[in-house]
Short mmCIF file of C-alpha atoms in Angstrom, two decimals:
data_model
loop_
_atom_site.label_atom_id
_atom_site.label_comp_id
_atom_site.label_asym_id
_atom_site.label_seq_id
_atom_site.Cartn_x
_atom_site.Cartn_y
_atom_site.Cartn_z
CA MET W 178 -3.15 -19.77 -45.93
CA SER W 179 -2.19 -17.07 -43.44
CA LEU W 180 -3.03 -13.42 -43.65
CA PRO W 181 -0.32 -10.76 -43.57
CA PRO W 182 0.01 -9.02 -40.20
CA ALA W 183 -2.22 -5.99 -39.74
CA PRO W 184 -0.35 -2.70 -39.72
CA GLN W 185 0.07 -1.14 -36.27
CA LEU W 186 -1.61 2.18 -35.62
CA ARG W 187 0.97 4.60 -34.30
CA ALA W 188 0.16 7.17 -31.64
CA PRO W 189 -0.86 10.66 -32.81
CA ARG W 190 2.05 13.08 -33.01
CA HIS W 191 0.81 16.13 -31.10
CA ARG W 192 0.52 16.16 -27.32
CA VAL W 193 -1.80 18.31 -25.27
CA ALA W 194 -0.48 21.32 -23.33
CA PRO W 195 1.62 20.44 -20.25
CA ARG W 196 -0.64 22.56 -18.02
CA ALA W 197 -3.49 20.17 -18.82
CA ARG W 198 -1.98 17.96 -16.16
CA ARG W 199 -2.58 20.67 -13.53
CA TRP W 200 -6.12 21.16 -14.82
CA TRP W 201 -6.85 17.43 -14.49
CA THR W 202 -5.31 17.43 -10.99
CA VAL W 203 -7.55 20.27 -9.81
CA GLN W 204 -10.52 18.62 -11.50
CA ALA W 205 -9.74 15.36 -9.67
CA LEU W 206 -9.43 17.20 -6.37
CA VAL W 207 -12.75 19.01 -6.80
CA VAL W 208 -14.81 16.14 -8.23
CA VAL W 209 -13.45 12.87 -6.80
CA SER W 210 -10.52 13.03 -4.39
CA GLY W 211 -11.63 16.05 -2.39
CA PRO W 212 -15.08 14.67 -1.52
CA MET W 213 -13.58 11.28 -0.65
CA LEU W 214 -10.97 12.83 1.64
CA LEU W 215 -13.57 15.10 3.29
CA THR W 216 -15.83 12.10 3.86
CA ALA W 217 -12.98 10.16 5.48
CA LEU W 218 -12.13 13.15 7.68
CA ALA W 219 -15.76 13.68 8.74
CA LEU W 220 -16.27 10.00 9.55
CA GLY W 221 -13.00 9.87 11.47
CA LEU W 222 -13.84 12.99 13.49
CA CYS W 223 -17.39 11.84 14.24
CA SER W 224 -16.04 8.50 15.34
CA ALA W 225 -13.38 10.10 17.53
CA LEU W 226 -15.94 12.41 19.17
CA PHE W 227 -18.90 10.06 19.58
CA PHE W 228 -17.80 6.45 19.00
CA SER W 229 -14.17 6.20 20.07
CA GLY W 230 -14.50 2.43 20.41
CA ALA W 231 -14.92 2.20 16.63
CA LEU W 232 -11.59 3.90 15.84
CA PRO W 233 -9.45 0.71 15.84
CA TRP W 234 -11.41 -0.80 12.95
CA LEU W 235 -12.85 2.38 11.33
CA LEU W 236 -9.55 4.18 10.69
CA PRO W 237 -7.98 1.29 8.70
CA LEU W 238 -11.29 0.89 6.84
CA LEU W 239 -11.36 4.60 5.93
CA LEU W 240 -7.72 4.45 4.92
CA VAL W 241 -8.26 1.50 2.58
CA THR W 242 -11.63 2.51 1.12
CA LEU W 243 -11.36 6.30 0.89
CA VAL W 244 -7.96 7.83 1.58
CA VAL W 245 -5.65 5.60 -0.48
CA PRO W 246 -7.97 5.47 -3.55
CA ALA W 247 -8.49 9.26 -3.38
CA LEU W 248 -4.77 9.98 -3.24
CA GLY W 249 -4.04 7.37 -5.91
CA TYR W 250 -6.60 8.93 -8.24
CA LEU W 251 -5.26 12.41 -7.52
CA VAL W 252 -1.71 11.40 -8.39
CA LEU W 253 -2.13 8.80 -11.15
CA MET W 254 -5.07 10.01 -13.24
CA PRO W 255 -3.60 13.36 -14.43
CA ARG W 256 -0.25 11.77 -15.24
CA ARG W 257 -1.81 8.91 -17.18
CA ARG W 258 -4.21 11.18 -19.07
CA HIS W 259 -1.36 13.44 -20.10
CA GLU W 260 0.59 10.44 -21.40
CA THR W 261 -2.29 9.17 -23.53
CA HIS W 262 -4.04 12.31 -24.80
CA ALA W 263 -2.76 13.27 -28.25
CA TRP W 264 -4.10 14.36 -31.62
CA GLU W 265 -3.14 14.70 -35.24
CA LEU W 266 -4.62 16.28 -38.34
CA GLY W 267 -3.76 14.33 -41.45
CA VAL W 268 -4.48 14.97 -45.09
CA HIS W 269 -7.65 12.87 -45.02
CA ALA W 270 -8.57 12.42 -41.36
CA VAL W 271 -8.56 13.70 -37.78
CA TYR W 272 -6.99 11.32 -35.28
CA ALA W 273 -7.35 11.61 -31.51
CA ALA W 274 -6.32 9.38 -28.63
CA GLY W 275 -7.31 9.73 -25.01
CA GLY W 276 -8.46 8.15 -21.80
CA TRP W 277 -6.53 7.06 -18.77
CA MET W 278 -8.04 3.79 -17.67
CA TRP W 279 -10.05 2.93 -20.78
CA GLN W 280 -8.06 4.25 -23.69
CA ARG W 281 -9.72 5.18 -26.93
CA ARG W 282 -8.45 6.07 -30.37
CA ARG W 283 -10.65 7.64 -32.94
CA ILE W 284 -10.03 8.45 -36.59
CA ALA W 285 -12.63 10.39 -38.55
CA PRO W 286 -12.43 11.21 -42.26
CA LEU W 287 -12.38 14.94 -42.94
CA SER W 288 -15.17 14.42 -45.46
CA GLN W 289 -17.48 13.55 -42.52
CA VAL W 290 -16.62 16.57 -40.35
CA GLN W 291 -19.69 18.71 -39.77
CA THR W 292 -18.68 21.20 -37.07
CA VAL W 293 -15.69 22.11 -34.96
CA ASP W 294 -16.50 23.58 -31.54
CA THR W 295 -14.40 24.86 -28.67
CA VAL W 296 -15.37 24.69 -25.00
CA ARG W 297 -13.67 26.56 -22.16
CA GLY W 298 -14.96 25.81 -18.69
CA PRO W 299 -14.00 27.96 -15.68
CA LEU W 300 -11.09 25.71 -14.67
CA GLN W 301 -9.91 25.47 -18.26
CA ARG W 302 -9.94 29.27 -18.59
CA ARG W 303 -7.91 29.50 -15.37
CA TYR W 304 -5.19 27.35 -16.97
CA GLY W 305 -5.54 28.78 -20.50
CA LEU W 306 -6.89 25.52 -21.94
CA THR W 307 -9.61 24.55 -24.38
CA THR W 308 -11.46 21.39 -25.38
CA LEU W 309 -11.97 20.96 -29.12
CA THR W 310 -15.00 18.94 -30.24
CA VAL W 311 -15.17 17.70 -33.83
CA THR W 312 -18.68 16.61 -34.76
CA THR W 313 -18.85 14.07 -37.57
CA ALA W 314 -21.51 12.36 -39.61
CA SER W 315 -20.91 9.17 -37.67
CA THR W 316 -22.89 7.15 -35.17
CA ALA W 317 -19.71 6.72 -33.11
CA GLY W 318 -20.05 10.28 -31.82
CA ASP W 319 -17.79 13.27 -31.60
CA ILE W 320 -14.02 13.45 -31.42
CA THR W 321 -12.85 15.46 -28.43
CA ILE W 322 -9.36 16.79 -27.91
CA GLU W 323 -8.98 18.01 -24.33
CA GLY W 324 -6.22 20.12 -22.90
CA LEU W 325 -5.20 22.23 -25.89
CA SER W 326 -3.81 25.68 -25.27
CA GLU W 327 -6.23 28.40 -26.39
CA THR W 328 -4.01 29.49 -29.31
CA ASP W 329 -3.42 25.89 -30.45
CA ALA W 330 -7.16 25.17 -30.25
CA GLU W 331 -7.98 28.14 -32.51
CA LYS W 332 -5.32 27.13 -35.02
CA VAL W 333 -6.38 23.46 -35.01
CA ALA W 334 -10.08 24.35 -35.32
CA GLN W 335 -9.39 26.57 -38.31
CA ALA W 336 -7.10 23.97 -39.88
CA ILE W 337 -9.70 21.22 -39.47
CA GLY W 338 -12.39 23.49 -40.92
CA ARG W 339 -10.24 24.38 -43.93
CA ALA W 340 -9.15 20.76 -44.48
CA ALA W 341 -12.73 19.48 -44.20
CA HIS W 342 -13.95 22.11 -46.65
CA ALA W 343 -11.13 21.34 -49.08
CA THR W 344 -11.81 17.60 -48.78
CA ARG W 345 -15.53 18.02 -49.44
CA ALA W 346 -14.81 20.37 -52.36
CA GLY W 347 -12.34 17.83 -53.76
CA VAL W 348 -14.92 15.05 -53.40
CA ALA W 349 -17.66 17.17 -54.93
CA GLU W 350 -15.67 18.05 -58.09
CA PRO W 351 -15.34 14.46 -59.37
CA ARG W 352 -19.04 13.91 -58.61
CA ARG W 353 -20.02 17.01 -60.58
CA ALA W 354 -17.73 15.99 -63.43
CA ALA W 355 -19.22 12.49 -63.44
CA ALA W 356 -22.76 13.92 -63.32
CA GLY W 357 -21.95 16.30 -66.18
CA HIS W 358 -20.46 13.44 -68.18
CA ARG W 359 -23.57 11.33 -67.64
CA GLU W 360 -25.84 14.25 -68.55
CA GLY W 361 -23.91 14.80 -71.75
CA ALA W 362 -24.10 11.11 -72.60
CA VAL W 363 -27.86 10.96 -72.19
#
């Protein structure tokens, strides 16, 4: 006996702001690519000034180990993150997808939403972006939606808060009705 095929999970409908790509590029330059390129430059200059005999083997080594990976990260990471980061607010759940090398998808029922927070770091403020963090009653952790415009983040945060409240109120009503029914039966 064979099982029916599992339904495929489609990608969330809403993309992050296009300027998130610039934010991720600057972040890559400051945190990863910039230090790698500066290290390659410093080692190359020190070698040229003090150990010129090492240049024939050191320059290709620096190129392969520092320069090419730094430039690859600087170019590929923001593009890939922008392609994969998306979110959606459904009737019963919040759905977010993200990552660039290790991709993750997370769906959390609105009935488990505890808080909705916004974070705006200095670079994010420079590009008018916000990270939305949805804390749930789950051991899997929070749902984060990075790269939202500030206005979208406010609207989404309020919508998630309202939907979570409505979901919990809708869940609580049948429980109260069932509790009242049991109390009356006793």
